[in-house]
CSV table of C-alpha atoms in Angstrom, one decimal:
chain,number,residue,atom,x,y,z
A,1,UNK,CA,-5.1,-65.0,-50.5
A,2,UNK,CA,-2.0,-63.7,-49.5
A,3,UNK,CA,-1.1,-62.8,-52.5
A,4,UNK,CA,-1.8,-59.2,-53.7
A,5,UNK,CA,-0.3,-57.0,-56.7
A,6,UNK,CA,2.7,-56.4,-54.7
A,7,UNK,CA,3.2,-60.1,-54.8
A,8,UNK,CA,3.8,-62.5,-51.9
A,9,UNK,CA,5.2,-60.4,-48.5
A,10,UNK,CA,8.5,-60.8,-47.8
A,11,UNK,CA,9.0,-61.5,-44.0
A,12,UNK,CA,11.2,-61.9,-41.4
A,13,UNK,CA,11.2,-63.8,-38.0
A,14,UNK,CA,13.2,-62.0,-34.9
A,15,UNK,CA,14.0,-64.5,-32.0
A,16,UNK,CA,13.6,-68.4,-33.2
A,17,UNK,CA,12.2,-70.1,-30.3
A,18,UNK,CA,9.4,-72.7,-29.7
A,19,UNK,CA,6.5,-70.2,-31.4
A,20,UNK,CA,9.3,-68.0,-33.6
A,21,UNK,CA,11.0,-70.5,-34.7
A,22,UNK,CA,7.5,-72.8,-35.9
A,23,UNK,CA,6.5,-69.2,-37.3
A,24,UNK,CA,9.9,-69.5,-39.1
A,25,UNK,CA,9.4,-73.2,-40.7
A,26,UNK,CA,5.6,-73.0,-41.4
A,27,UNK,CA,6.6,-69.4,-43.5
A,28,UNK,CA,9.8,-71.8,-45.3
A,29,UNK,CA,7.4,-74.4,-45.6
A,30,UNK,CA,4.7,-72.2,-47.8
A,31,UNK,CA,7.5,-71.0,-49.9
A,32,UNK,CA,7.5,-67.3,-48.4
A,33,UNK,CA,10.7,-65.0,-48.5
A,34,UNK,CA,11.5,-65.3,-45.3
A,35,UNK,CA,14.4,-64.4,-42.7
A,36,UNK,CA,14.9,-65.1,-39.3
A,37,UNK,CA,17.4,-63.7,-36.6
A,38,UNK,CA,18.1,-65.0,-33.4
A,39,UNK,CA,20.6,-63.1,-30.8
A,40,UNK,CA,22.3,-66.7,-30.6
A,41,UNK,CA,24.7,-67.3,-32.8
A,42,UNK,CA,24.3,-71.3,-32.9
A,43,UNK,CA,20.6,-70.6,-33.5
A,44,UNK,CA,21.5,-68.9,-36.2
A,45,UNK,CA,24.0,-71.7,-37.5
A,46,UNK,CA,21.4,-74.3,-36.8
A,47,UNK,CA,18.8,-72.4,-39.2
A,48,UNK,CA,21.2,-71.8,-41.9
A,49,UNK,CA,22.1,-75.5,-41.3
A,50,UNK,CA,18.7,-76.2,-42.5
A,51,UNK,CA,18.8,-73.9,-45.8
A,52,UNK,CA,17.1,-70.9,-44.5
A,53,UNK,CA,18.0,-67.2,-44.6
A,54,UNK,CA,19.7,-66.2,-41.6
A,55,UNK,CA,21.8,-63.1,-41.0
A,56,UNK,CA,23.7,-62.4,-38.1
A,57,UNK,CA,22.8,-58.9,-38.0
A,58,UNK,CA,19.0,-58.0,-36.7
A,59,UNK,CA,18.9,-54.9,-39.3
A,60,UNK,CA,19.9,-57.2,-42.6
A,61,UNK,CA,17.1,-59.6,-41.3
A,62,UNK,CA,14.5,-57.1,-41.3
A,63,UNK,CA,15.5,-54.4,-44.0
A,64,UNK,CA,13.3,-54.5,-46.8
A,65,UNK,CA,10.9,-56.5,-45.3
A,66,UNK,CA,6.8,-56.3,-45.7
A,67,UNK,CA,6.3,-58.2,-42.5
A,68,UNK,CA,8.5,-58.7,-39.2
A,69,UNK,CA,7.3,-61.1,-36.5
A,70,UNK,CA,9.0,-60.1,-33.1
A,71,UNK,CA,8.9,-63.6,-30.9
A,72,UNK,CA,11.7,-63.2,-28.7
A,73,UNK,CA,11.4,-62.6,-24.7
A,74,UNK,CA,8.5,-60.5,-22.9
A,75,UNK,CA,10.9,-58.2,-21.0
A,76,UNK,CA,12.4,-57.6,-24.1
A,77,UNK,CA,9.8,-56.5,-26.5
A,78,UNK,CA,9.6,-52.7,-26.5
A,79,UNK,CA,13.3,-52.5,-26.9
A,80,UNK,CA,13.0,-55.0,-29.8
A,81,UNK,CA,10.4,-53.2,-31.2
A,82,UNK,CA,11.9,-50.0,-31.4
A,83,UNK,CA,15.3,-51.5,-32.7
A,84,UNK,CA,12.8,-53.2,-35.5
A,85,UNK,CA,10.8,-50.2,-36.8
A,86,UNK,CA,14.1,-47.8,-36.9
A,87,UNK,CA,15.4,-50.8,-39.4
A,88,UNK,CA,12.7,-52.1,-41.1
A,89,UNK,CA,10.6,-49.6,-43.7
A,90,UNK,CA,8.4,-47.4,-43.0
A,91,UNK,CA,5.6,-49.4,-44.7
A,92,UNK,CA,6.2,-52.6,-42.6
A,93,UNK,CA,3.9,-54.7,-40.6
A,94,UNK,CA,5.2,-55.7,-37.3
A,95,UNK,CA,3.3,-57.9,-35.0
A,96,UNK,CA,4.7,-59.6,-32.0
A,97,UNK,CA,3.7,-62.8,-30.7
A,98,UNK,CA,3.6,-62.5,-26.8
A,99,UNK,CA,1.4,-63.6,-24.7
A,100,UNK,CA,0.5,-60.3,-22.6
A,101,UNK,CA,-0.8,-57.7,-24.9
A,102,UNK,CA,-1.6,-54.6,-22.6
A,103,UNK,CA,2.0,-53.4,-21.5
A,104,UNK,CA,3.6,-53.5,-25.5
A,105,UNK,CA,0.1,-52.0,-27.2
A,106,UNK,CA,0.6,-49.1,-24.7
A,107,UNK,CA,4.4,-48.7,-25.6
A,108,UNK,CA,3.6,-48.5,-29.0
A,109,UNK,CA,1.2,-46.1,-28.7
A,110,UNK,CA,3.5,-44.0,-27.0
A,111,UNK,CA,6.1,-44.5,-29.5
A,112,UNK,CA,4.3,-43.3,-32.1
A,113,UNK,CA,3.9,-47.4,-34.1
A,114,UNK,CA,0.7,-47.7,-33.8
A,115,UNK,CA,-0.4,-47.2,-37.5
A,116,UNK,CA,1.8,-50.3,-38.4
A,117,UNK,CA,2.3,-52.6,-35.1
A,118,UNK,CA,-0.3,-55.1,-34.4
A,119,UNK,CA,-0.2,-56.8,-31.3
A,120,UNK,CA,-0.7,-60.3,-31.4
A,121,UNK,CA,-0.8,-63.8,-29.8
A,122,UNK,CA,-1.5,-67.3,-31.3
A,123,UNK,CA,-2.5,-69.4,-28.9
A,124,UNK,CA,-0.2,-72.6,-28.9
A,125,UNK,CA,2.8,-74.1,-27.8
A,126,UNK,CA,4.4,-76.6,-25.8
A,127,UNK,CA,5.9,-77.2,-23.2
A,128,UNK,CA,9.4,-77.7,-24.9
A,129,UNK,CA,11.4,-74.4,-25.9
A,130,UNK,CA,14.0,-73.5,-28.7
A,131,UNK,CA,14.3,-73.6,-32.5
A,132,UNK,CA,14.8,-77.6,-32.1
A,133,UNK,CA,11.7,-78.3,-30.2
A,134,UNK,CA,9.8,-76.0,-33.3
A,135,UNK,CA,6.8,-77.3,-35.4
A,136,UNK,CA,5.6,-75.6,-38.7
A,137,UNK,CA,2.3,-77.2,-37.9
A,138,UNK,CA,1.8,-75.6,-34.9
A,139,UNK,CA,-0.7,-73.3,-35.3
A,140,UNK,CA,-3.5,-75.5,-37.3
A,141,UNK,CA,-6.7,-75.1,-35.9
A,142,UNK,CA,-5.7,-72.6,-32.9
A,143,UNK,CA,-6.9,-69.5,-32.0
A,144,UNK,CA,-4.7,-66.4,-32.9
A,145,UNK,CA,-5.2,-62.9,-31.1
A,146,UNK,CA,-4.7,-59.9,-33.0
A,147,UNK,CA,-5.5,-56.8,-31.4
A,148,UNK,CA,-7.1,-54.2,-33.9
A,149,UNK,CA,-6.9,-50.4,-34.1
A,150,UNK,CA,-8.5,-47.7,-36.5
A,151,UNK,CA,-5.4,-46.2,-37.5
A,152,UNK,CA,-3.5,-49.7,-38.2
A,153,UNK,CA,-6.5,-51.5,-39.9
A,154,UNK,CA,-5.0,-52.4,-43.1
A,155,UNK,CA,-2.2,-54.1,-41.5
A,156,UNK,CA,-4.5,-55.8,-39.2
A,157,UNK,CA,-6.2,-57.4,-42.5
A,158,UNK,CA,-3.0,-58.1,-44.1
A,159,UNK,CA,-2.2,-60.2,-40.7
A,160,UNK,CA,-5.2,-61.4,-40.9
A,161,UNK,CA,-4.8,-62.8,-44.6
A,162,UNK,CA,-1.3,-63.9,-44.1
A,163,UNK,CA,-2.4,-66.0,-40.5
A,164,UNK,CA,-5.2,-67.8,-42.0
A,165,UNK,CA,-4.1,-68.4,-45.5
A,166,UNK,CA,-0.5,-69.8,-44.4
A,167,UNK,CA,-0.8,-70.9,-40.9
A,168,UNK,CA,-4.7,-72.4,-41.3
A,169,UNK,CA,-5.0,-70.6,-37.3
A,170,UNK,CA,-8.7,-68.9,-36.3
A,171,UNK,CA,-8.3,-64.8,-36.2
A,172,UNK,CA,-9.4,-63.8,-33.1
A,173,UNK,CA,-9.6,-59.7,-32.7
A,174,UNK,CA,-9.5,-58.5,-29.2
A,175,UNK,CA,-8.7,-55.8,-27.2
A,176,UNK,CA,-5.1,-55.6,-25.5
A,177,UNK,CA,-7.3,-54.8,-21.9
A,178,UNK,CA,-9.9,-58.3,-22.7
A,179,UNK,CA,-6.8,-60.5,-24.0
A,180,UNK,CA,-5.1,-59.8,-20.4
A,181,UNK,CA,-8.1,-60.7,-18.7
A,182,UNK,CA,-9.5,-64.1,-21.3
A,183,UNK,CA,-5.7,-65.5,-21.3
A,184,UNK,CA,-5.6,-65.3,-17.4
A,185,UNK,CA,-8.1,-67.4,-16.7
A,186,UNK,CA,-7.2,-69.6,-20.1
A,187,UNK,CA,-3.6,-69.5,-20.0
A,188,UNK,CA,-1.9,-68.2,-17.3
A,189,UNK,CA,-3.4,-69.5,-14.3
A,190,UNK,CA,-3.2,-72.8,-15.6
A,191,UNK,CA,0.5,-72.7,-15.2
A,192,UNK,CA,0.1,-71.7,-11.4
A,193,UNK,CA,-2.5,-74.8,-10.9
A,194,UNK,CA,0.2,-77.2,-12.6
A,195,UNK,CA,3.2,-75.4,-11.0
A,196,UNK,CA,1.4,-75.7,-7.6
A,197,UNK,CA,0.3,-79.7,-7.9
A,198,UNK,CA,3.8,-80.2,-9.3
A,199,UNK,CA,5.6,-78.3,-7.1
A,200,UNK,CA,3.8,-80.0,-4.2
A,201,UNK,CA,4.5,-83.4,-4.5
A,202,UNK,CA,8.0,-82.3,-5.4
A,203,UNK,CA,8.4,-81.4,-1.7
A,204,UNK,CA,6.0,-84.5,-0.3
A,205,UNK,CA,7.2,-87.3,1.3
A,206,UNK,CA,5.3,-89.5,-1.1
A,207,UNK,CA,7.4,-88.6,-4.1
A,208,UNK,CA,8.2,-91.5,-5.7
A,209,UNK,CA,5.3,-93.1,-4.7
A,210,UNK,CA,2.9,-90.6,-6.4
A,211,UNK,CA,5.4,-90.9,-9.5
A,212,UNK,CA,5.3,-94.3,-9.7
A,213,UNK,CA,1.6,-94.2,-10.2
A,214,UNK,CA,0.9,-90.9,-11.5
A,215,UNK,CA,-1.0,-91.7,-14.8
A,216,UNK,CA,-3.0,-89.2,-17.2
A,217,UNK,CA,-4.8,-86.8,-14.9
A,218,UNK,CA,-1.6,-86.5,-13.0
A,219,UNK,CA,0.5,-86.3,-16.7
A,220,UNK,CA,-2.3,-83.8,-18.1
A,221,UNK,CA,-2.7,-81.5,-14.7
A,222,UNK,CA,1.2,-80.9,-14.7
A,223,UNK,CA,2.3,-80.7,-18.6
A,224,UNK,CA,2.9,-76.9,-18.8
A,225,UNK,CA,5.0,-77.1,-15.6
A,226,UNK,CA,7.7,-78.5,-17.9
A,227,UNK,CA,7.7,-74.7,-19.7
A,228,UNK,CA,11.2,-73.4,-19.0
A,229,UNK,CA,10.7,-71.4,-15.3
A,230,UNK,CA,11.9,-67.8,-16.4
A,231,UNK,CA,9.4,-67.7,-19.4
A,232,UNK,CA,6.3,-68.8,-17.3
A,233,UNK,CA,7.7,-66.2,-14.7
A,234,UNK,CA,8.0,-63.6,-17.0
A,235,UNK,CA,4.5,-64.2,-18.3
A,236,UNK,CA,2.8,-64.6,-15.0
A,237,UNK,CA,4.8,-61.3,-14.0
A,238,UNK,CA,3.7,-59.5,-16.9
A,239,UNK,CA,0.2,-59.7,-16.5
A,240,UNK,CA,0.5,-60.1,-12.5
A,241,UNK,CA,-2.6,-57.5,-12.3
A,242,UNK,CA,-5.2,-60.1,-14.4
A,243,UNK,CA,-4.1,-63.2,-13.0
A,244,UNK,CA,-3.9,-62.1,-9.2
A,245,UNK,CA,-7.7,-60.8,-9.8
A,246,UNK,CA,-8.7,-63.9,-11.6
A,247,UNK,CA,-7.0,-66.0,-8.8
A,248,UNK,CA,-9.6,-65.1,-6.4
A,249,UNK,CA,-12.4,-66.7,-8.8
A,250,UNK,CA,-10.5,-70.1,-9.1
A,251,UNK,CA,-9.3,-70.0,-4.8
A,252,UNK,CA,-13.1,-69.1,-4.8
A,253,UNK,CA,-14.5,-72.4,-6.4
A,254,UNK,CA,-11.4,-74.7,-4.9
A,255,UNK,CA,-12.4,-73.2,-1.4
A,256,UNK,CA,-16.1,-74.9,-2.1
A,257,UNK,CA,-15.0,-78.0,-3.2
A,258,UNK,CA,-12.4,-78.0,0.3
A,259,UNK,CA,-16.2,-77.0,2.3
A,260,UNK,CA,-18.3,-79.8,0.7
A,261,UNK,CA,-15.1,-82.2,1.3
A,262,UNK,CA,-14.9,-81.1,5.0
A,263,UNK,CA,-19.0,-80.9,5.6
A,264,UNK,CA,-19.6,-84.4,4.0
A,265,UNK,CA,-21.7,-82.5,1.2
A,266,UNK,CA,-21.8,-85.1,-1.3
A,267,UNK,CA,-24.6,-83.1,-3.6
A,268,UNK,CA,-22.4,-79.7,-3.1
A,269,UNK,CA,-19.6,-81.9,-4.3
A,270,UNK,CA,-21.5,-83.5,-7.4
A,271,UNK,CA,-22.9,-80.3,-8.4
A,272,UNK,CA,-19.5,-78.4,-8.3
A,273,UNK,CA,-18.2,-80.9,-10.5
A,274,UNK,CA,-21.1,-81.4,-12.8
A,275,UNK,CA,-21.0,-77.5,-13.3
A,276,UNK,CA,-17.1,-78.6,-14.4
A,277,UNK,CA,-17.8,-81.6,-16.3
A,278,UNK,CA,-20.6,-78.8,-18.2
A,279,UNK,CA,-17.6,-76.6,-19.5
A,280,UNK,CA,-15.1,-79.2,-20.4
A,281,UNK,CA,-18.1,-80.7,-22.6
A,282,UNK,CA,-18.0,-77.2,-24.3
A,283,UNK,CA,-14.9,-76.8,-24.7
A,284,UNK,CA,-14.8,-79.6,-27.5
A,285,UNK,CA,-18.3,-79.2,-29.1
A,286,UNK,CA,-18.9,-75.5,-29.5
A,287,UNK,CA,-22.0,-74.8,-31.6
A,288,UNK,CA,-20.8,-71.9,-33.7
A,289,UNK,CA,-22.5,-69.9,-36.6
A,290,UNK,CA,-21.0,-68.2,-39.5
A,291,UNK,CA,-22.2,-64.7,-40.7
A,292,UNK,CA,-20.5,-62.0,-42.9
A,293,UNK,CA,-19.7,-58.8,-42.5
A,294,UNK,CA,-19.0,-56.0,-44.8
A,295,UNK,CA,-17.5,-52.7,-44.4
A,296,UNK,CA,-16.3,-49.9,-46.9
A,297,UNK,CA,-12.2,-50.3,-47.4
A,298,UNK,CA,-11.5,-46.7,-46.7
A,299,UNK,CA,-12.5,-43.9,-44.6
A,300,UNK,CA,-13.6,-43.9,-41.0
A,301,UNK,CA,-12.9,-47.5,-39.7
A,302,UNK,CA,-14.7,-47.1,-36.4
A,303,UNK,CA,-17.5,-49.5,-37.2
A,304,UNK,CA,-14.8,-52.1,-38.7
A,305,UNK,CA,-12.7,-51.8,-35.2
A,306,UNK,CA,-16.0,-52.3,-33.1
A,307,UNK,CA,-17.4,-55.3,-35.2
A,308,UNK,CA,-14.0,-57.2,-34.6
A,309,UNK,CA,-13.2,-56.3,-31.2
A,310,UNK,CA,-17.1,-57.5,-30.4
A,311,UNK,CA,-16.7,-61.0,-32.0
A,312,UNK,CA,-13.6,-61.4,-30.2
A,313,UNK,CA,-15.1,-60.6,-26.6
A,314,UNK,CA,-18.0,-62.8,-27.4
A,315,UNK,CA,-15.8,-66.1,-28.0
A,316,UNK,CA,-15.6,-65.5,-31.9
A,317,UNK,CA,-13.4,-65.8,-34.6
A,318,UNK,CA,-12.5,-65.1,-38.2
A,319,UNK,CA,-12.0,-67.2,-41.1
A,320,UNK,CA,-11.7,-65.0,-43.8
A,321,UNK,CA,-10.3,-61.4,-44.6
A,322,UNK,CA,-11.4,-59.6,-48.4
A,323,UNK,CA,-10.5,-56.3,-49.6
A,324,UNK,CA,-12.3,-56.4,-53.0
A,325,UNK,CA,-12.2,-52.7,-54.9
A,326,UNK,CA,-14.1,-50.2,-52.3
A,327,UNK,CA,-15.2,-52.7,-50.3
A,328,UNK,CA,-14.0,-55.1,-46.8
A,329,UNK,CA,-15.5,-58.4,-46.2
A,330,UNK,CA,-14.9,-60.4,-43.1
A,331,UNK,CA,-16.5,-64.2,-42.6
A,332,UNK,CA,-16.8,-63.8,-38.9
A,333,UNK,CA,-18.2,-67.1,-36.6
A,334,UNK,CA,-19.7,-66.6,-32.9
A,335,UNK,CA,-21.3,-69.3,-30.6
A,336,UNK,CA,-24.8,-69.5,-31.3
A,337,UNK,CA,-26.0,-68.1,-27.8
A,338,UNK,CA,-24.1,-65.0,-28.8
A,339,UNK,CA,-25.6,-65.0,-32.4
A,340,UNK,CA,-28.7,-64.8,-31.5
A,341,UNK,CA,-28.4,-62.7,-28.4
């Protein structure tokens, strides 16, 4: 539960977009203490317009706070970050909810946060943007990176607690180094694929002819290219490294599709996409099995850190997160291939 002696965590929210502000709601919603801060001023109006807390200076929205969400821009993260922990106690949590992980878990190392920064990343949006287009059910059922280390364990299973308990969203522990390279393939590249179909026929000839009977495939392939342009940019820049090396893997498969086209290889072709069709089936019926894990609640947390970051890599997830007296208990699940390997 989220609850502990020190009672519920108070919490605040900095930058109220699509994912800060639906942190924002589902927090109000579950009857948390919570503030939020946005740099915009009608933003701010807008959320006190709807009877939550919402100061117009960042420190007053994060002093005396338990836990602080950072969810504004990529390019502005460390800066937020550093503004955050100078404000906020010394015995906050602060997670962020970008979606590169490798350039602000290095900053904070640097800086000296890592003992109470937890890098994070739920895995959900839209393509829609702002605190209007926000949805406290958001993050039901998704997949929610949070990258462990040994010195900032306990905040890592507070997080944990507080993501599955109030926002009903699968834990998954990773690496900042394996998040970069998982959320290329899953995430990033994706927008390139719809940005590159969309931005095609934008240019074609047969424009309106293709919009006039562009149905689902067409609808589905091109959604995220409706993501507002600077932040895809600023994610696709931001992991640039990952997704230019993943490219090649994706060019590489599209290339022998183009060959079995161009060859009149109709079994290269039906094999390619069978191998496709394979994954896509996956994707929606993963067998997973559920094991627990225990772990003493003090002392050298190397064993913890390794068990989490393994389930993670291995296309895992938790469900639950229990400090009981001496001890830790995590209820881990892993695809049953992985279980059993």
């Amino acid at each position: 539960m989220v609850d502990s002696s020190r009672g519920r965590p108070r919490v605040a929210v900095v930058g109220t977009g699509l994912i800060g502000g639906s942190v924002l709601l589902r927090l109000h919603e579950a009857g948390l203490d919570v503030a939020g801060w946005d740099p915009d001023r009608a933003t701010r109006a807008d959320g006190r317009a709807r009877g939550m807390t919402f100061p117009d200076d960042l420190g007053g929205a994060v002093r005396d706070r338990d836990v602080v969400f950072l969810c504004g821009p990529l390019p502005r993260l460390p800066e937020t970050l550093l503004t955050v922990a100078k404000h906020a106690g010394d015995g906050c949590v602060l997670t962020d909810v970008g979606s590169t992980k490798g350039a602000v878990a290095a900053f904070a190392t640097a800086n000296g946060l890592t003992d109470r920064f937890v890098p994070g990343h739920p895995m959900a949006g839209t393509e829609r943007s702002g605190l209007a287009a926000a949805v406290p059910a958001l993050f039901e059922g998704a997949a929610w990176v949070l990258c462990p280390a040994a010195e900032g364990i306990r905040p890592f299973r507070m997080l944990s607690n507080l993501i599955v308990d109030v926002f009903a969203a699968r834990v998954v522990p990773m690496s900042p180094a394996v998040h970069d390279s998982v959320v290329a393939l899953s995430s990033h590249i994706p927008h390139l694929l719809a940005g590159s179909l969309a931005g095609a026929v934008a240019k074609s000839d047969l424009r309106d002819a293709v919009l006039g009977l562009a149905a689902g495939s067409f609808r589905d392939g091109t959604r995220v290219a409706g993501t507002p342009a600077r932040r895809t940019a600023d994610m696709l820049f931001d992991n640039r490294e990952q997704v230019v090396r993943q490219l090649g893997q994706v060019a590489a498969f599209l290339d022998g599709l183009a060959t079995a086209l161009r060859e009149q290889d109709i079994d290269a072709l039906v094999g390619h996409f069978e191998g496709a069709r394979d994954l896509r089936t996956v994707l929606f019926d993963r067998d997973l099995l559920a094991h627990r894990q225990e772990f003493p609640a003090d002392g050298d947390h190397r064993a913890e850190v390794e068990f989490l970051l393994e389930l993670g890599a291995a296309g895992g997830y938790l469900t639950e997160c229990r400090v009981d007296g001496d001890r830790v208990a995590y209820t881990g699940h892993l695809p049953a291939t992985a279980h059993s390997a």
